[in-house]
Amino acid sequence: MSVALIILAAGKGTRMKSDLPKVLHPIAGAPMLHHALQTSAALDPARTIVVAGHGAEQVQAAALAYDPSIEVVIQKEQLGTGHAVDQARGALDGFDGDVVVLFGDTPFLQPETLSRMVEARQTHDIVVLGFDIAEVQPRYGRLVMDGDRLVKIVEYKDATEEERTIRFTNSGLIACNAKVMFDMLSEVTNDNASGEYYLTAVPELANAKGLSVTAIKCDEAETLGVDSRTDLAGADAIFQARARATLLDGGVTLMAPETVYLSFDTVIGRDALIEPNVVFGPGVTVESGATIRAFSHLEGCHVSRRAIVGPYARLRPGAELAEGVRIGNFVEVKNATLATGAKVNHLSYIGDASVGEASNIGAGTITCNYDGVMKHRTEIGARAFIGSNTMLVAPVSVGDEAMTGSGSVITSDVDDGALAIARAPQVEKPGMARKLFEILKAKKARQSRGS
Ligand code: UD1
Ligand code: MG
């Protein structure tokens, strides 16, 4: 059966206390909305409709960045989750498949759970996804069951004391035929504690029409809703725990797993070793057998086999390290390619550059890539030796097997095999240091007598 996915993302997220629309708050480097879209891909939806309202432009941009075929409908006023779904009525006019409604603030659904919902839909007209809360909380709609029949959903605010003790709660996910959904929504009123048109009113109305309504259960960790910064931090922690477990299962060594921060798209090959306190921002690939040493920060970069990075290294977007490259402490690499076996071991900045095979970059080397207006490139050949504290003023190139003297400020290209020295020549004054010491000591003695 073809499925139209409706993702609700119009709410303000008042409890987040933020200028950013709630569904754009990131978990592991990607907006919550992207997580929701990613997991719902398991439904293979024919249509995906995002309902936007607060910060609609930003939400729309984020949705289209994820997938340009997503349709965005606007809910001008946030009159409730039922009203939000109703905004897709026009877009789905004539659609005779199922709608599956998903909240943009419940990012962790598992594909198996969605498959179970689809399966339950074969025998029931309406399927709701619920979960058992470990502790009774003053939030979440309660699912009132009679055997496997879902009698109704009561929002916490509207529930009786007795209903509030029910632990089976609403995740927000609901699946049914599109026509059934819009027929039911026409009957939803806002006669409740919040004065909102609740999507959660649909099951009770459907029961009255003699439709069969059920709820299936999933794990709390899958469907917890993000309404506050505390929820957001909790959601990120859940993501991290899962992602670390996946890496460990895949043959990656994490010396102190709980100190490694991963992004939604971090890829690390087997037999890689990750030391404690490493942050992986978005877009990082680390190949098999590479080592990322403690306190390193990586984003948008690629680390090949047997490369060693850190401790205390920073790899920024566009850092591309070939096999066996070494990046040492306090080295920053940005938009730069380092060929096989190249070494930058200490205190350097390599930006907008290419470094050839087996070249060695001395401590304190800087590619001066920015003239205040434009960025320029530095090209270093193979087996070159860049002396410590060399300033490479880009655009500039250093040839294969060339050398630069320590402390040089290199402003013009250096040929293959040449040695370039660009620093003030050394001047030596015999005996001068001793004389200077005597003068200074005598001065100090005069001062202390005078005081
Ligand atoms: C909702 C459910 C509750 C469930 C909980 C699970 C209702 C009435 N309540 O409560 O039963 O246990 O989620 O997390 O459905 N939204 C809109 N337009 C609106 C209102 C909300 O698009 O007018 C969107 C929000 O952006 C959000 C989602 O719908 O993504 C849920 O809204 P939220 O306000 O978080 O509802 P809860 O109070 O969490
Ligand atoms: Mg919520």
Short mmCIF file of C-alpha atoms and ligand atoms in Angstrom, two decimals:
data_model
loop_
_atom_site.label_atom_id
_atom_site.label_comp_id
_atom_site.label_asym_id
_atom_site.label_seq_id
_atom_site.Cartn_x
_atom_site.Cartn_y
_atom_site.Cartn_z
CA MET A 1 0.00 0.00 0.00
CA SER A 2 1.31 3.45 -0.80
CA VAL A 3 2.05 5.67 2.17
CA ALA A 4 1.98 9.43 2.61
CA LEU A 5 4.08 10.48 5.51
CA ILE A 6 3.01 13.60 7.40
CA ILE A 7 5.63 15.05 9.71
CA LEU A 8 4.42 17.67 12.18
CA ALA A 9 6.96 20.40 12.68
CA ALA A 10 4.99 23.63 13.12
CA GLY A 11 5.11 23.94 16.88
CA LYS A 12 7.07 26.68 18.55
CA GLY A 13 8.67 24.46 21.12
CA THR A 14 8.04 27.01 23.88
CA ARG A 15 9.71 24.77 26.44
CA MET A 16 12.98 24.85 24.45
CA LYS A 17 13.26 28.61 25.17
CA SER A 18 14.90 29.16 21.80
CA ASP A 19 14.79 31.32 18.67
CA LEU A 20 15.42 28.21 16.60
CA PRO A 21 12.34 26.15 15.65
CA LYS A 22 12.29 23.05 17.85
CA VAL A 23 12.68 20.47 15.08
CA LEU A 24 15.88 22.17 13.87
CA HIS A 25 17.70 21.66 17.15
CA PRO A 26 20.50 19.24 16.40
CA ILE A 27 21.06 15.77 17.76
CA ALA A 28 24.51 14.43 16.93
CA GLY A 29 25.05 17.25 14.44
CA ALA A 30 21.83 16.88 12.42
CA PRO A 31 18.49 18.61 12.98
CA MET A 32 15.90 16.48 14.78
CA LEU A 33 13.81 16.74 11.61
CA HIS A 34 16.51 14.93 9.60
CA HIS A 35 16.57 12.09 12.11
CA ALA A 36 12.80 11.76 11.82
CA LEU A 37 13.02 11.78 8.00
CA GLN A 38 15.83 9.25 8.02
CA THR A 39 14.03 6.67 10.15
CA SER A 40 10.75 7.12 8.32
CA ALA A 41 12.48 6.25 5.05
CA ALA A 42 11.83 2.63 6.14
CA LEU A 43 8.19 3.18 5.15
CA ASP A 44 9.29 3.98 1.60
CA PRO A 45 6.69 6.78 1.47
CA ALA A 46 5.23 7.77 -1.89
CA ARG A 47 4.77 11.30 -0.52
CA THR A 48 6.39 13.13 2.36
CA ILE A 49 4.66 16.21 3.70
CA VAL A 50 6.18 18.39 6.37
CA VAL A 51 3.82 20.71 8.24
CA ALA A 52 5.73 23.87 9.10
CA GLY A 53 4.63 26.97 11.01
CA HIS A 54 7.01 28.56 13.49
CA GLY A 55 10.19 29.42 11.59
CA ALA A 56 8.54 27.94 8.48
CA GLU A 57 11.21 29.28 6.12
CA GLN A 58 14.02 27.68 8.08
CA VAL A 59 12.09 24.43 8.48
CA GLN A 60 11.30 24.37 4.78
CA ALA A 61 14.93 24.97 3.86
CA ALA A 62 16.06 22.16 6.16
CA ALA A 63 13.45 19.77 4.75
CA LEU A 64 14.39 20.55 1.14
CA ALA A 65 18.09 20.28 1.94
CA TYR A 66 17.39 16.74 3.10
CA ASP A 67 15.27 15.83 0.09
CA PRO A 68 14.04 18.30 -2.55
CA SER A 69 10.95 16.17 -3.27
CA ILE A 70 9.51 16.82 0.21
CA GLU A 71 6.32 18.89 0.17
CA VAL A 72 5.95 21.56 2.80
CA VAL A 73 2.55 22.85 3.89
CA ILE A 74 2.12 25.77 6.24
CA GLN A 75 0.07 25.81 9.40
CA LYS A 76 -0.33 29.54 10.01
CA GLU A 77 -1.65 29.23 13.54
CA GLN A 78 -0.68 26.36 15.81
CA LEU A 79 -4.13 25.20 16.84
CA GLY A 80 -3.09 21.67 17.74
CA THR A 81 -1.75 18.44 16.29
CA GLY A 82 -5.09 17.52 14.68
CA HIS A 83 -5.30 20.92 13.02
CA ALA A 84 -1.71 20.47 11.87
CA VAL A 85 -2.46 17.16 10.11
CA ASP A 86 -5.52 18.77 8.54
CA GLN A 87 -3.25 21.21 6.71
CA ALA A 88 -2.19 18.30 4.46
CA ARG A 89 -5.79 17.67 3.38
CA GLY A 90 -5.46 19.73 0.17
CA ALA A 91 -2.11 18.25 -0.79
CA LEU A 92 -3.50 14.71 -0.35
CA ASP A 93 -6.77 15.31 -2.15
CA GLY A 94 -7.53 12.10 -4.07
CA PHE A 95 -4.72 10.13 -2.42
CA ASP A 96 -6.17 6.73 -1.54
CA GLY A 97 -3.29 5.15 0.36
CA ASP A 98 -2.42 5.37 4.03
CA VAL A 99 -1.22 8.33 6.00
CA VAL A 100 1.35 7.83 8.71
CA VAL A 101 1.66 10.81 11.03
CA LEU A 102 4.96 11.32 12.77
CA PHE A 103 6.10 14.10 15.09
CA GLY A 104 9.24 15.99 14.16
CA ASP A 105 10.22 15.96 17.83
CA THR A 106 10.39 12.17 18.22
CA PRO A 107 13.57 11.45 16.32
CA PHE A 108 14.52 7.87 17.22
CA LEU A 109 12.03 5.47 15.73
CA GLN A 110 13.45 2.17 14.59
CA PRO A 111 12.59 0.85 11.13
CA GLU A 112 11.34 -2.47 12.66
CA THR A 113 8.77 -0.54 14.67
CA LEU A 114 7.45 1.12 11.53
CA SER A 115 7.21 -2.28 9.85
CA ARG A 116 5.23 -3.61 12.83
CA MET A 117 2.83 -0.68 12.47
CA VAL A 118 2.31 -1.42 8.79
CA GLU A 119 1.70 -5.07 9.67
CA ALA A 120 -0.87 -4.19 12.36
CA ARG A 121 -2.61 -1.94 9.82
CA GLN A 122 -3.48 -5.04 7.78
CA THR A 123 -5.88 -6.16 10.52
CA HIS A 124 -6.94 -2.80 12.02
CA ASP A 125 -8.31 0.44 10.59
CA ILE A 126 -6.21 2.65 12.85
CA VAL A 127 -2.90 1.85 14.50
CA VAL A 128 -1.29 4.04 17.15
CA LEU A 129 2.22 3.58 18.45
CA GLY A 130 2.65 3.73 22.23
CA PHE A 131 5.31 3.07 24.79
CA ASP A 132 5.45 2.29 28.50
CA ILE A 133 6.95 5.11 30.54
CA ALA A 134 9.29 3.98 33.30
CA GLU A 135 8.08 6.72 35.63
CA VAL A 136 4.72 8.44 35.69
CA GLN A 137 5.30 11.94 34.24
CA PRO A 138 3.01 14.95 33.88
CA ARG A 139 3.19 14.76 30.08
CA TYR A 140 2.21 12.39 27.25
CA GLY A 141 -1.27 11.25 26.30
CA ARG A 142 -2.48 8.08 28.05
CA LEU A 143 -3.66 5.12 25.97
CA VAL A 144 -6.84 3.65 27.41
CA MET A 145 -6.97 0.03 26.27
CA ASP A 146 -9.57 -2.69 26.36
CA GLY A 147 -7.68 -5.83 25.42
CA ASP A 148 -5.98 -4.91 22.18
CA ARG A 149 -8.60 -2.29 21.38
CA LEU A 150 -7.52 1.31 21.86
CA VAL A 151 -10.60 2.91 23.43
CA LYS A 152 -9.26 6.47 23.45
CA ILE A 153 -6.25 8.67 24.06
CA VAL A 154 -6.50 11.18 26.90
CA GLU A 155 -4.02 14.01 27.14
CA TYR A 156 -2.42 14.32 30.56
CA LYS A 157 -4.09 17.70 31.15
CA ASP A 158 -7.54 16.23 30.47
CA ALA A 159 -7.03 12.91 32.25
CA THR A 160 -8.65 11.79 35.50
CA GLU A 161 -6.37 10.93 38.44
CA GLU A 162 -6.85 7.28 37.61
CA GLU A 163 -6.04 7.72 33.90
CA ARG A 164 -2.90 9.61 34.82
CA THR A 165 -1.48 6.49 36.46
CA ILE A 166 -1.60 4.61 33.12
CA ARG A 167 1.93 3.96 31.92
CA PHE A 168 1.05 3.10 28.31
CA THR A 169 1.44 6.47 26.58
CA ASN A 170 1.12 7.97 23.12
CA SER A 171 4.21 8.38 20.94
CA GLY A 172 2.35 10.52 18.42
CA LEU A 173 2.62 8.04 15.59
CA ILE A 174 -0.66 7.07 13.99
CA ALA A 175 -1.44 5.18 10.78
CA CYS A 176 -4.71 4.83 8.87
CA ASN A 177 -6.27 5.32 5.48
CA ALA A 178 -6.01 8.93 4.29
CA LYS A 179 -9.75 9.33 3.76
CA VAL A 180 -10.50 7.91 7.21
CA MET A 181 -8.02 10.34 8.75
CA PHE A 182 -9.49 13.44 7.09
CA ASP A 183 -13.08 12.31 7.76
CA MET A 184 -12.27 11.91 11.45
CA LEU A 185 -10.40 15.21 11.62
CA SER A 186 -13.50 17.02 10.34
CA GLU A 187 -15.18 15.98 13.57
CA VAL A 188 -12.41 16.93 15.98
CA THR A 189 -13.26 19.88 18.23
CA ASN A 190 -11.11 21.97 20.52
CA ASP A 191 -13.23 21.30 23.57
CA ASN A 192 -10.42 20.32 25.96
CA ALA A 193 -8.02 21.68 28.59
CA SER A 194 -5.68 23.23 26.00
CA GLY A 195 -8.36 24.54 23.63
CA GLU A 196 -6.54 22.72 20.80
CA TYR A 197 -7.62 20.44 17.99
CA TYR A 198 -5.99 17.23 19.19
CA LEU A 199 -4.94 14.52 16.77
CA THR A 200 -5.35 12.26 19.77
CA ALA A 201 -9.14 12.69 19.57
CA VAL A 202 -9.22 10.55 16.42
CA PRO A 203 -9.22 7.04 18.02
CA GLU A 204 -12.31 7.70 20.17
CA LEU A 205 -14.21 9.15 17.19
CA ALA A 206 -13.20 6.16 15.07
CA ASN A 207 -14.43 3.71 17.71
CA ALA A 208 -17.82 5.44 17.66
CA LYS A 209 -17.94 4.76 13.90
CA GLY A 210 -17.28 1.08 14.50
CA LEU A 211 -13.75 1.12 13.10
CA SER A 212 -11.15 -1.15 14.66
CA VAL A 213 -8.50 0.80 16.54
CA THR A 214 -5.41 -0.66 18.17
CA ALA A 215 -2.11 0.38 19.65
CA ILE A 216 1.22 -1.39 19.44
CA LYS A 217 4.13 -0.93 21.79
CA CYS A 218 7.75 0.04 21.33
CA ASP A 219 10.65 0.90 23.56
CA GLU A 220 10.60 4.21 25.46
CA ALA A 221 14.00 5.19 24.06
CA GLU A 222 12.56 5.09 20.54
CA THR A 223 9.74 7.51 21.02
CA LEU A 224 10.59 9.87 23.78
CA GLY A 225 9.54 13.34 22.73
CA VAL A 226 11.93 16.28 22.82
CA ASP A 227 10.21 19.26 24.43
CA SER A 228 13.01 20.82 26.51
CA ARG A 229 16.79 21.19 26.52
CA THR A 230 16.91 18.40 29.09
CA ASP A 231 15.02 16.14 26.69
CA LEU A 232 17.40 17.20 23.91
CA ALA A 233 20.46 16.31 25.98
CA GLY A 234 18.83 12.99 26.88
CA ALA A 235 18.08 12.29 23.22
CA ASP A 236 21.67 13.05 22.24
CA ALA A 237 22.90 10.69 24.98
CA ILE A 238 20.70 7.94 23.61
CA PHE A 239 22.02 8.56 20.11
CA GLN A 240 25.62 8.48 21.35
CA ALA A 241 25.16 5.25 23.29
CA ARG A 242 23.68 3.55 20.23
CA ALA A 243 26.30 4.88 17.83
CA ARG A 244 29.18 3.85 20.11
CA ALA A 245 27.72 0.36 20.48
CA THR A 246 27.46 0.08 16.69
CA LEU A 247 31.12 1.06 16.29
CA LEU A 248 32.28 -1.38 18.97
CA ASP A 249 30.26 -4.16 17.32
CA GLY A 250 31.86 -3.22 14.01
CA GLY A 251 35.37 -3.82 15.32
CA VAL A 252 36.43 -0.30 16.30
CA THR A 253 38.35 0.15 19.55
CA LEU A 254 37.07 3.01 21.70
CA MET A 255 39.34 3.24 24.74
CA ALA A 256 36.81 5.23 26.75
CA PRO A 257 33.57 5.01 24.74
CA GLU A 258 31.57 7.37 26.92
CA THR A 259 34.03 10.23 26.17
CA VAL A 260 33.82 9.96 22.37
CA TYR A 261 31.25 12.24 20.70
CA LEU A 262 29.91 11.01 17.37
CA SER A 263 27.84 12.62 14.62
CA PHE A 264 24.86 11.18 12.81
CA ASP A 265 27.08 10.24 9.84
CA THR A 266 30.41 9.29 11.43
CA VAL A 267 32.01 6.33 9.63
CA ILE A 268 34.92 4.47 11.26
CA GLY A 269 36.49 1.31 9.83
CA ARG A 270 37.37 -1.82 11.76
CA ASP A 271 40.57 -1.94 13.75
CA ALA A 272 40.67 1.83 13.99
CA LEU A 273 41.67 2.98 17.47
CA ILE A 274 39.97 5.98 19.03
CA GLU A 275 41.54 7.31 22.22
CA PRO A 276 39.54 9.17 24.89
CA ASN A 277 37.91 12.58 24.43
CA VAL A 278 37.63 12.78 20.68
CA VAL A 279 34.87 14.80 18.97
CA PHE A 280 33.62 13.76 15.55
CA GLY A 281 31.66 16.57 13.90
CA PRO A 282 29.59 15.90 10.78
CA GLY A 283 31.11 14.35 7.67
CA VAL A 284 34.03 12.33 9.02
CA THR A 285 35.31 9.06 7.58
CA VAL A 286 38.12 7.19 9.29
CA GLU A 287 39.47 4.13 7.50
CA SER A 288 40.50 0.81 9.00
CA GLY A 289 43.56 0.75 11.18
CA ALA A 290 43.84 4.52 11.64
CA THR A 291 44.45 5.96 15.10
CA ILE A 292 42.81 9.09 16.46
CA ARG A 293 44.60 10.09 19.61
CA ALA A 294 43.14 11.84 22.63
CA PHE A 295 41.52 15.30 22.59
CA SER A 296 41.28 15.64 18.82
CA HIS A 297 38.44 17.42 17.00
CA LEU A 298 37.49 16.29 13.50
CA GLU A 299 34.83 17.47 11.05
CA GLY A 300 34.26 17.12 7.30
CA CYS A 301 37.46 15.15 6.79
CA HIS A 302 38.80 11.81 5.66
CA VAL A 303 41.53 9.84 7.43
CA SER A 304 43.02 6.90 5.51
CA ARG A 305 44.48 3.62 6.70
CA ARG A 306 47.32 3.66 9.20
CA ALA A 307 47.22 7.44 9.56
CA ILE A 308 47.77 8.75 13.08
CA VAL A 309 46.05 11.94 14.21
CA GLY A 310 46.65 13.82 17.46
CA PRO A 311 46.74 14.04 20.39
CA TYR A 312 45.21 17.54 20.34
CA ALA A 313 44.78 17.77 16.57
CA ARG A 314 42.08 19.64 14.70
CA LEU A 315 40.93 18.45 11.29
CA ARG A 316 38.52 20.86 9.64
CA PRO A 317 36.36 20.49 6.51
CA GLY A 318 38.29 19.40 3.44
CA ALA A 319 41.18 17.80 5.32
CA GLU A 320 42.08 14.72 3.29
CA LEU A 321 44.76 12.48 4.77
CA ALA A 322 46.20 9.65 2.67
CA GLU A 323 47.61 6.41 4.05
CA GLY A 324 50.12 6.63 6.86
CA VAL A 325 49.90 10.42 7.23
CA ARG A 326 50.80 11.76 10.65
CA ILE A 327 49.22 14.80 12.22
CA GLY A 328 50.60 15.64 15.64
CA ASN A 329 49.73 17.82 18.60
CA PHE A 330 48.32 21.32 18.07
CA VAL A 331 48.15 20.95 14.31
CA GLU A 332 45.18 22.35 12.40
CA VAL A 333 44.43 21.17 8.86
CA LYS A 334 41.73 22.73 6.66
CA ASN A 335 40.86 22.18 2.99
CA ALA A 336 44.17 20.46 2.41
CA THR A 337 45.34 17.18 0.93
CA LEU A 338 48.22 15.33 2.52
CA ALA A 339 49.68 12.54 0.35
CA THR A 340 50.89 9.17 1.57
CA GLY A 341 53.30 9.30 4.48
CA ALA A 342 53.36 13.11 4.83
CA LYS A 343 54.05 14.33 8.37
CA VAL A 344 52.98 17.45 10.21
CA ASN A 345 53.86 16.63 13.74
CA HIS A 346 53.77 19.80 15.81
CA LEU A 347 52.11 23.20 16.17
CA SER A 348 51.24 23.98 12.56
CA TYR A 349 48.46 25.36 10.39
CA ILE A 350 48.00 23.76 6.99
CA GLY A 351 45.10 25.40 5.14
CA ASP A 352 44.16 25.56 1.44
CA ALA A 353 47.19 23.43 0.62
CA SER A 354 48.49 20.22 -0.85
CA VAL A 355 51.43 18.37 0.64
CA GLY A 356 53.18 15.71 -1.48
CA GLU A 357 54.12 12.17 -0.58
CA ALA A 358 56.52 11.67 2.35
CA SER A 359 57.09 15.39 2.86
CA ASN A 360 57.93 16.59 6.34
CA ILE A 361 56.51 19.82 7.67
CA GLY A 362 58.54 21.24 10.56
CA ALA A 363 57.12 22.48 13.84
CA GLY A 364 55.41 25.84 13.74
CA THR A 365 54.93 25.96 9.97
CA ILE A 366 52.07 28.11 8.77
CA THR A 367 50.46 28.35 5.36
CA CYS A 368 49.53 32.04 5.28
CA ASN A 369 46.45 31.44 3.15
CA TYR A 370 44.45 34.59 3.81
CA ASP A 371 45.45 38.08 2.72
CA GLY A 372 42.53 39.69 4.50
CA VAL A 373 40.29 39.53 1.45
CA MET A 374 40.99 36.35 -0.47
CA LYS A 375 42.22 32.82 0.22
CA HIS A 376 45.21 31.43 -1.68
CA ARG A 377 46.78 27.98 -2.06
CA THR A 378 50.11 26.54 -1.04
CA GLU A 379 51.42 23.58 -3.06
CA ILE A 380 54.21 21.50 -1.58
CA GLY A 381 55.76 18.69 -3.63
CA ALA A 382 56.85 15.17 -2.70
CA ARG A 383 59.67 14.42 -0.23
CA ALA A 384 60.06 18.11 0.56
CA PHE A 385 61.39 19.30 3.91
CA ILE A 386 59.85 22.43 5.34
CA GLY A 387 62.07 23.81 8.11
CA SER A 388 60.55 24.66 11.48
CA ASN A 389 58.68 27.92 11.73
CA THR A 390 58.46 28.48 7.98
CA MET A 391 55.78 30.95 6.87
CA LEU A 392 54.52 29.97 3.42
CA VAL A 393 52.88 33.11 2.07
CA ALA A 394 50.30 31.87 -0.45
CA PRO A 395 49.93 31.67 -3.37
CA VAL A 396 53.23 29.85 -3.34
CA SER A 397 54.69 26.47 -4.25
CA VAL A 398 57.60 24.40 -3.02
CA GLY A 399 58.90 21.73 -5.42
CA ASP A 400 59.68 18.03 -5.00
CA GLU A 401 62.69 17.33 -2.76
CA ALA A 402 63.01 21.03 -1.99
CA MET A 403 63.87 22.47 1.43
CA THR A 404 63.15 25.66 3.31
CA GLY A 405 65.39 26.96 6.07
CA SER A 406 63.92 27.28 9.56
CA GLY A 407 62.26 30.59 10.23
CA SER A 408 61.95 31.46 6.55
CA VAL A 409 59.19 33.63 5.19
CA ILE A 410 58.68 32.09 1.75
CA THR A 411 57.02 34.51 -0.65
CA SER A 412 58.11 33.13 -4.02
CA ASP A 413 58.02 29.65 -5.52
CA VAL A 414 60.83 27.23 -4.67
CA ASP A 415 62.04 24.91 -7.48
CA ASP A 416 62.39 21.14 -7.28
CA GLY A 417 65.47 20.21 -5.30
CA ALA A 418 66.27 23.81 -4.25
CA LEU A 419 66.95 25.13 -0.74
CA ALA A 420 65.25 28.43 0.04
CA ILE A 421 66.34 30.55 2.99
CA ALA A 422 64.44 33.76 3.60
CA ARG A 423 65.41 35.20 6.97
CA ALA A 424 67.78 37.85 8.32
CA PRO A 425 71.37 36.56 8.23
CA GLN A 426 72.97 35.84 11.62
CA VAL A 427 75.35 38.48 13.04
CA GLU A 428 77.91 37.41 15.68
CA LYS A 429 79.65 39.86 18.07
CA PRO A 430 82.50 38.16 19.99
CA GLY A 431 82.45 38.66 23.82
CA MET A 432 79.45 40.96 23.58
CA ALA A 433 77.11 38.78 25.69
CA ARG A 434 79.47 38.75 28.69
CA LYS A 435 79.90 42.56 28.50
CA LEU A 436 76.17 43.01 28.35
CA PHE A 437 75.66 40.78 31.41
CA GLU A 438 78.16 42.89 33.40
CA ILE A 439 76.51 46.16 32.42
CA LEU A 440 73.09 44.82 33.39
CA LYS A 441 74.25 43.39 36.73
CA ALA A 442 75.96 46.69 37.67
CA LYS A 443 72.76 48.56 36.81
CA LYS A 444 70.68 46.23 39.01
CA ALA A 445 73.12 46.68 41.94
CA ARG A 446 72.91 50.53 41.66
CA GLN A 447 69.12 50.35 41.65
CA SER A 448 68.92 48.15 44.79
CA ARG A 449 71.37 50.44 46.69
CA GLY A 450 69.26 53.46 45.80
CA SER A 451 66.02 51.92 47.02
C1 UD1 B 1 1.94 15.17 21.88
C2 UD1 B 1 0.66 14.33 21.99
C3 UD1 B 1 0.76 13.40 23.19
C4 UD1 B 1 1.99 12.53 23.05
C5 UD1 B 1 3.25 13.37 22.84
C6 UD1 B 1 4.42 12.48 22.46
C7 UD1 B 1 -1.27 15.56 21.09
C8 UD1 B 1 -2.44 16.42 21.41
N1 UD1 B 1 -0.50 15.19 22.12
O1 UD1 B 1 2.04 16.00 23.02
O2 UD1 B 1 -0.39 12.56 23.26
O3 UD1 B 1 2.13 11.70 24.20
O4 UD1 B 1 3.07 14.31 21.76
O5 UD1 B 1 5.61 13.18 22.32
O6 UD1 B 1 -1.09 15.21 19.95
N2 UD1 B 1 2.67 20.60 16.24
C9 UD1 B 1 2.30 21.27 15.09
N3 UD1 B 1 1.23 22.13 15.14
C10 UD1 B 1 0.52 22.34 16.27
C11 UD1 B 1 0.91 21.65 17.44
C12 UD1 B 1 2.00 20.78 17.40
O7 UD1 B 1 2.90 21.09 14.04
O8 UD1 B 1 -0.42 23.13 16.22
C13 UD1 B 1 3.82 19.67 16.17
C14 UD1 B 1 5.00 20.12 17.04
O9 UD1 B 1 5.89 20.90 16.28
C15 UD1 B 1 5.63 18.78 17.44
C16 UD1 B 1 4.46 17.82 17.43
O10 UD1 B 1 3.43 18.42 16.66
O11 UD1 B 1 6.59 18.33 16.49
C17 UD1 B 1 3.95 17.50 18.83
O12 UD1 B 1 3.59 18.70 19.49
P1 UD1 B 1 3.95 18.95 21.00
O13 UD1 B 1 3.47 20.31 21.35
O14 UD1 B 1 5.34 18.60 21.30
O15 UD1 B 1 2.94 17.90 21.70
P2 UD1 B 1 3.12 17.21 23.11
O16 UD1 B 1 2.63 18.14 24.16
O17 UD1 B 1 4.49 16.68 23.24
MG MG B 2 6.28 16.91 22.14
#
